[in-house]
């Protein structure tokens, strides 16, 4: 009987306790400091935390705020219920005679109390988080700081080995972002990205305190954006009528992002990357020639029709109307104009364009690109939009409007003809331009996870991204340094769609998120790999299929396990059943879970009890 009891306890142990394998191969132990189960990602600027714990009663924790009627706060409180208390996992209620119980959480805005509608480039995201004397408090000077503090609070909560929900009893965090622009770029033209997946990606961006969704909307391959001004662009240029973002879809994504403190910046890339426009507006596109014949393609040089025709006046009237529509539909005052990779062979092949260049004293294709860029930039001036451009147009010495943001994407590691990204960053900022960095953070480049460093036999691919320091080689003035706004992790879509976007992007993008949020001194990748592994498990508990960091497993909520939340309706948007409402009361209690959610929780608990009983019988009969 004692053996049976031992094996039963062993079964329980493996049901509840997560395992960690601390090596990639036995002979290569991983360096670094192991992380507690509630390690915060990205790392706060200052954090002091006790080892003593408070228990949390899932049905009793109340959340208060002096911005309770603000939709951003009210919906965030509702949204964090299943994050605090994972719906498939078993959680015990502390007994009534226990005293070390967290009483409530308060979210307060200090100073001028406002319910801002949209986050902006210079919005204040700083917050303080304290827990003492059984009370938790998040204070900030804006609603956006409250969101960031609420996320940190949620990460401090964990389920201990006895299945109680606990949090540190003494916490003092002072936190703010290092960079203002912390973005993720997705490409929805090469492969269509379902709205539900984009919304899940916005969720995980907020879990990592990223605040910009750079949406590369259209490209050569397809034009999925449904324009009200030019509806034929998507009718003819999208892959099919189903592969389209309707006005309602766009509004839905913008609203989803707004509630999470994320700006949506659309990109309409021209004059290159425009073949999809030719399906409905062929008059805008340059016809390519060779050997005296029109509509001729040359592999790796040009297509039959490629790149806008800068000598065609309708190009500019069309762009004027479309950019005005974009400005009306996207609340951000920024539009990304692209202007990268202008392959000029097609321009030079066309006899009509060559003659037009002579007639207008345009002596080179660089000057031709400058002519085009000047016209488009004038449109942005006229509609009071701040343009963002890939660095190519700046490389060609186009004079950009004041405030223009240059996105640096080139690097000598990608092409020996390029300089280092650090030299581009230096030059652009010292010339007075605002800059964002993407060169070292193209996450679509994939290699095997093993690589060697000077200090470790084994490391992970993720820390190629983590170990980037944007200001390491910066030599400009302190004023120029302020013009480096931040950076973006980019995921181009040649081999990415809704089936693999989340696992391809995460948690690699989390490495970029910490680099852009945390202090430069937080840079020990050997330690960070353990914190990131904890964070990856956290993402699984929130329904995000983030790929592994280390060997081992997270728990019985891994994908395919009985408690997995990857496909749980609370964390998905294909068939939403979770309704977010604003309560009139000044207090919000997490006891107000819907009856359907409570029923599902009961079913999960019942399933778990049955599982343990069956396991006991299995062990018993094996002994016999």
PDB file of C-alpha atoms in Angstrom, residues 320 323-324 327 333 337 370 372-387 398-404 433:
ATOM      1  CA  UNK A 320      -3.407  62.182 -53.309  1.00  0.00           C
ATOM      2  CA  UNK A 323      -3.552  59.016 -48.904  1.00  0.00           C
ATOM      3  CA  UNK A 324      -6.349  61.390 -47.920  1.00  0.00           C
ATOM      4  CA  UNK A 327      -5.533  59.674 -43.220  1.00  0.00           C
ATOM      5  CA  UNK A 333      -1.107  61.042 -37.802  1.00  0.00           C
ATOM      6  CA  UNK A 337       5.162  55.698 -47.607  1.00  0.00           C
ATOM      7  CA  UNK A 370      13.670  62.186 -56.135  1.00  0.00           C
ATOM      8  CA  UNK A 372       8.541  61.138 -57.553  1.00  0.00           C
ATOM      9  CA  UNK A 373       9.280  61.341 -53.835  1.00  0.00           C
ATOM     10  CA  UNK A 374       8.980  65.133 -53.829  1.00  0.00           C
ATOM     11  CA  UNK A 375       5.469  64.929 -55.300  1.00  0.00           C
ATOM     12  CA  UNK A 376       4.291  62.355 -52.718  1.00  0.00           C
ATOM     13  CA  UNK A 377       5.910  64.173 -49.814  1.00  0.00           C
ATOM     14  CA  UNK A 378       4.146  67.363 -50.924  1.00  0.00           C
ATOM     15  CA  UNK A 379       0.842  65.481 -50.594  1.00  0.00           C
ATOM     16  CA  UNK A 380       1.678  64.568 -46.989  1.00  0.00           C
ATOM     17  CA  UNK A 381       2.480  68.216 -46.280  1.00  0.00           C
ATOM     18  CA  UNK A 382      -0.870  69.272 -47.709  1.00  0.00           C
ATOM     19  CA  UNK A 383      -2.846  66.809 -45.582  1.00  0.00           C
ATOM     20  CA  UNK A 384      -0.768  67.396 -42.415  1.00  0.00           C
ATOM     21  CA  UNK A 385       0.582  63.864 -42.169  1.00  0.00           C
ATOM     22  CA  UNK A 386       3.991  62.942 -40.783  1.00  0.00           C
ATOM     23  CA  UNK A 387       5.636  60.581 -43.275  1.00  0.00           C
ATOM     24  CA  UNK A 398      15.783  63.563 -51.216  1.00  0.00           C
ATOM     25  CA  UNK A 399      14.989  66.507 -48.957  1.00  0.00           C
ATOM     26  CA  UNK A 400      12.455  65.165 -46.491  1.00  0.00           C
ATOM     27  CA  UNK A 401       9.867  67.293 -44.650  1.00  0.00           C
ATOM     28  CA  UNK A 402      10.620  68.278 -41.039  1.00  0.00           C
ATOM     29  CA  UNK A 403       9.676  65.492 -38.640  1.00  0.00           C
ATOM     30  CA  UNK A 404       9.985  62.742 -41.256  1.00  0.00           C
ATOM     31  CA  UNK A 433      15.913  63.263 -38.784  1.00  0.00           C
TER      32      UNK A 433
END
